[in-house]
């Protein structure tokens, strides 16, 4: 009996061991698995404009420009009650890094984003309930920047341009305008020819 109690205590200790790098947090609706870095390997310089994720007291905390616990470092994932993935990504020195994916409860991929040292950077994609791409574009220094493609429906695509996170009207150059006029004129002439053929 004492042996069983000692074995259980040992398992409990390894599960909550503060020296362990792997941790599991069980919440009401989902479970988190994460890795932390050793205290002696914490970065010596901190970026004041970044939001750091750190582990203390069996919970994750977020602080801009600082931390007071073990920084998250390595693979991070959240699982729904039924063990399906909720999100999956990686932390590097307490900052999100690389590709992060997010899913709905039914296992459908919701979105894919990319981070560099805690800042949204590069390509992103959002998906609709059928699993098709709903929106795609890019982030630059945490803000949407450049061309964003939005699918209104299966056959209709809308292009929106962003500069530093704000949408704007892209001015068309003279060549593009000339080609559009030429195309419209060609369509008009083709319709005239078709109408003339129908008369004969």
Short mmCIF file of C-alpha atoms in Angstrom, two decimals:
data_model
loop_
_atom_site.label_atom_id
_atom_site.label_comp_id
_atom_site.label_asym_id
_atom_site.label_seq_id
_atom_site.Cartn_x
_atom_site.Cartn_y
_atom_site.Cartn_z
CA UNK A 1 0.00 0.00 0.00
CA UNK A 2 2.83 2.35 0.94
CA UNK A 3 4.64 1.37 -2.27
CA UNK A 4 1.56 2.28 -4.37
CA UNK A 5 1.28 5.61 -2.53
CA UNK A 6 4.95 6.37 -3.19
CA UNK A 7 4.56 5.46 -6.88
CA UNK A 8 1.53 7.76 -7.20
CA UNK A 9 3.36 10.58 -5.43
CA UNK A 10 6.32 10.11 -7.78
CA UNK A 11 4.06 10.26 -10.87
CA UNK A 12 2.39 13.40 -9.48
CA UNK A 13 5.79 14.99 -8.85
CA UNK A 14 6.99 14.33 -12.41
CA UNK A 15 3.72 15.73 -13.80
CA UNK A 16 4.08 19.00 -11.86
CA UNK A 17 7.86 19.01 -11.55
CA UNK A 18 9.08 22.61 -11.88
CA UNK A 19 12.35 21.34 -13.36
CA UNK A 20 10.56 19.52 -16.19
CA UNK A 21 10.54 21.16 -19.61
CA UNK A 22 7.21 19.62 -20.74
CA UNK A 23 3.94 20.66 -19.11
CA UNK A 24 0.24 19.95 -19.52
CA UNK A 25 -2.54 22.30 -18.42
CA UNK A 26 -6.09 20.95 -18.33
CA UNK A 27 -8.83 23.59 -18.58
CA UNK A 28 -12.64 23.26 -18.75
CA UNK A 29 -12.97 23.03 -22.53
CA UNK A 30 -9.47 22.20 -23.74
CA UNK A 31 -6.00 20.95 -22.83
CA UNK A 32 -2.65 22.69 -23.43
CA UNK A 33 0.71 20.98 -23.90
CA UNK A 34 3.81 23.15 -23.86
CA UNK A 35 7.55 23.23 -23.32
CA UNK A 36 9.53 25.75 -21.29
CA UNK A 37 13.18 26.64 -21.27
CA UNK A 38 15.51 26.25 -18.26
CA UNK A 39 15.95 29.34 -16.07
CA UNK A 40 19.67 29.51 -16.84
CA UNK A 41 19.00 29.67 -20.61
CA UNK A 42 16.65 32.69 -20.58
CA UNK A 43 17.59 35.40 -23.13
CA UNK A 44 19.77 38.20 -21.81
CA UNK A 45 18.12 40.89 -23.93
CA UNK A 46 14.36 41.49 -24.03
CA UNK A 47 12.53 43.31 -26.83
CA UNK A 48 10.24 45.90 -25.26
CA UNK A 49 7.75 45.88 -28.14
CA UNK A 50 7.13 42.09 -27.94
CA UNK A 51 4.62 40.12 -25.87
CA UNK A 52 6.33 37.23 -24.04
CA UNK A 53 4.60 34.01 -22.99
CA UNK A 54 5.84 32.52 -19.72
CA UNK A 55 4.82 29.69 -17.41
CA UNK A 56 4.35 30.02 -13.65
CA UNK A 57 1.96 28.48 -11.11
CA UNK A 58 0.67 25.97 -13.71
CA UNK A 59 -0.64 28.76 -15.95
CA UNK A 60 0.53 30.75 -18.99
CA UNK A 61 1.04 34.49 -18.58
CA UNK A 62 1.66 37.15 -21.25
CA UNK A 63 3.66 40.32 -20.62
CA UNK A 64 4.97 42.97 -22.99
CA UNK A 65 8.69 43.59 -22.63
CA UNK A 66 9.34 41.16 -19.76
CA UNK A 67 8.58 37.91 -17.94
CA UNK A 68 8.65 36.41 -14.44
CA UNK A 69 8.76 32.64 -14.88
CA UNK A 70 9.83 30.02 -17.41
CA UNK A 71 9.60 31.23 -21.02
CA UNK A 72 7.66 29.01 -23.41
CA UNK A 73 10.13 27.39 -25.80
CA UNK A 74 9.34 24.64 -28.30
CA UNK A 75 6.19 23.00 -29.62
CA UNK A 76 2.89 24.35 -28.27
CA UNK A 77 -0.54 22.81 -28.86
CA UNK A 78 -4.10 23.10 -27.61
CA UNK A 79 -6.58 20.21 -27.87
CA UNK A 80 -10.38 20.24 -27.62
CA UNK A 81 -12.13 17.87 -25.18
CA UNK A 82 -12.39 15.19 -27.86
CA UNK A 83 -8.58 15.45 -28.37
CA UNK A 84 -8.95 17.24 -31.72
CA UNK A 85 -6.40 20.00 -32.33
CA UNK A 86 -7.42 23.57 -31.49
CA UNK A 87 -4.09 25.20 -32.38
CA UNK A 88 -0.50 24.19 -33.00
CA UNK A 89 2.71 26.18 -33.32
CA UNK A 90 6.09 26.87 -31.79
CA UNK A 91 7.56 29.32 -29.29
CA UNK A 92 11.14 30.52 -29.41
CA UNK A 93 12.38 32.27 -26.23
CA UNK A 94 8.79 33.10 -25.23
CA UNK A 95 7.80 34.47 -28.63
CA UNK A 96 5.63 32.83 -31.29
CA UNK A 97 7.78 31.76 -34.22
CA UNK A 98 7.14 30.03 -37.54
CA UNK A 99 3.84 28.65 -38.79
CA UNK A 100 0.77 28.50 -36.52
CA UNK A 101 -2.44 26.64 -37.42
CA UNK A 102 -5.92 26.97 -35.90
CA UNK A 103 -8.85 24.50 -36.16
CA UNK A 104 -12.55 24.49 -35.30
CA UNK A 105 -14.11 21.83 -33.01
CA UNK A 106 -15.13 19.69 -36.00
CA UNK A 107 -11.50 19.43 -37.18
CA UNK A 108 -11.83 21.98 -39.99
CA UNK A 109 -8.76 24.17 -40.56
CA UNK A 110 -9.72 27.79 -39.74
CA UNK A 111 -6.53 29.70 -40.44
CA UNK A 112 -2.77 29.54 -40.97
CA UNK A 113 -0.49 32.43 -39.99
CA UNK A 114 3.26 32.93 -39.66
CA UNK A 115 5.31 34.66 -36.98
CA UNK A 116 8.88 35.91 -36.73
CA UNK A 117 10.02 36.63 -33.16
CA UNK A 118 6.45 37.25 -31.96
CA UNK A 119 5.34 39.40 -34.89
CA UNK A 120 2.91 38.34 -37.62
CA UNK A 121 4.98 38.14 -40.81
CA UNK A 122 4.47 36.61 -44.25
CA UNK A 123 1.61 34.68 -45.77
CA UNK A 124 -1.73 34.03 -44.06
CA UNK A 125 -4.80 32.01 -45.12
CA UNK A 126 -8.35 31.78 -43.77
CA UNK A 127 -10.76 28.97 -44.67
CA UNK A 128 -14.55 28.70 -44.92
CA UNK A 129 -16.85 25.99 -43.52
CA UNK A 130 -16.30 23.82 -46.62
CA UNK A 131 -12.53 23.97 -46.08
CA UNK A 132 -11.87 26.18 -49.11
CA UNK A 133 -9.66 29.29 -48.95
CA UNK A 134 -11.77 32.29 -47.97
CA UNK A 135 -9.00 34.89 -47.74
CA UNK A 136 -5.25 35.02 -48.34
CA UNK A 137 -2.62 37.70 -48.12
CA UNK A 138 0.51 38.73 -46.22
CA UNK A 139 1.56 40.43 -43.02
CA UNK A 140 4.50 42.81 -42.74
CA UNK A 141 5.66 43.81 -39.23
CA UNK A 142 2.37 42.71 -37.71
CA UNK A 143 0.10 44.49 -40.18
CA UNK A 144 -1.68 43.27 -43.32
CA UNK A 145 0.23 44.61 -46.29
CA UNK A 146 -0.12 44.23 -50.06
CA UNK A 147 -2.73 42.31 -52.04
CA UNK A 148 -5.43 40.39 -50.16
CA UNK A 149 -7.64 37.96 -52.09
CA UNK A 150 -11.16 37.41 -50.74
CA UNK A 151 -13.49 34.80 -52.21
CA UNK A 152 -17.04 36.21 -52.16
CA UNK A 153 -18.31 32.83 -53.43
CA UNK A 154 -16.92 29.86 -55.36
CA UNK A 155 -16.64 31.80 -58.64
CA UNK A 156 -16.15 35.36 -57.43
CA UNK A 157 -12.89 36.82 -56.15
CA UNK A 158 -12.40 40.31 -54.70
CA UNK A 159 -8.96 41.90 -54.47
CA UNK A 160 -8.29 44.45 -51.73
CA UNK A 161 -4.98 46.28 -51.31
CA UNK A 162 -3.53 47.17 -47.90
CA UNK A 163 -0.77 49.50 -46.78
CA UNK A 164 0.31 49.26 -43.13
CA UNK A 165 -2.93 47.49 -42.17
CA UNK A 166 -5.26 49.95 -43.92
CA UNK A 167 -7.14 49.25 -47.18
CA UNK A 168 -6.60 51.62 -50.10
CA UNK A 169 -7.61 52.01 -53.75
CA UNK A 170 -4.79 50.96 -56.02
CA UNK A 171 -4.39 53.39 -58.90
CA UNK A 172 -4.22 51.64 -62.21
CA UNK A 173 -1.38 52.59 -64.49
CA UNK A 174 -1.99 53.91 -68.02
CA UNK A 175 -1.09 50.58 -69.65
CA UNK A 176 -3.69 48.68 -67.58
CA UNK A 177 -6.37 51.28 -68.36
CA UNK A 178 -5.48 51.14 -72.08
CA UNK A 179 -5.73 47.32 -72.13
CA UNK A 180 -9.11 47.44 -70.36
CA UNK A 181 -10.44 49.94 -72.92
CA UNK A 182 -9.07 47.82 -75.75
CA UNK A 183 -10.73 44.70 -74.32
CA UNK A 184 -14.09 46.50 -73.95
CA UNK A 185 -13.84 47.82 -77.51
CA UNK A 186 -13.06 44.33 -78.81
CA UNK A 187 -16.09 42.88 -76.98
CA UNK A 188 -18.30 45.64 -78.41
CA UNK A 189 -17.06 44.94 -81.97
CA UNK A 190 -17.58 41.19 -81.54
CA UNK A 191 -21.16 41.80 -80.42
CA UNK A 192 -21.75 44.00 -83.50
CA UNK A 193 -20.35 41.32 -85.80
CA UNK A 194 -22.51 38.64 -84.13
CA UNK A 195 -25.62 40.84 -84.47
CA UNK A 196 -24.83 41.47 -88.17
CA UNK A 197 -24.43 37.71 -88.80
CA UNK A 198 -27.80 36.98 -87.17
CA UNK A 199 -29.54 39.44 -89.56
CA UNK A 200 -28.21 37.60 -92.65
#
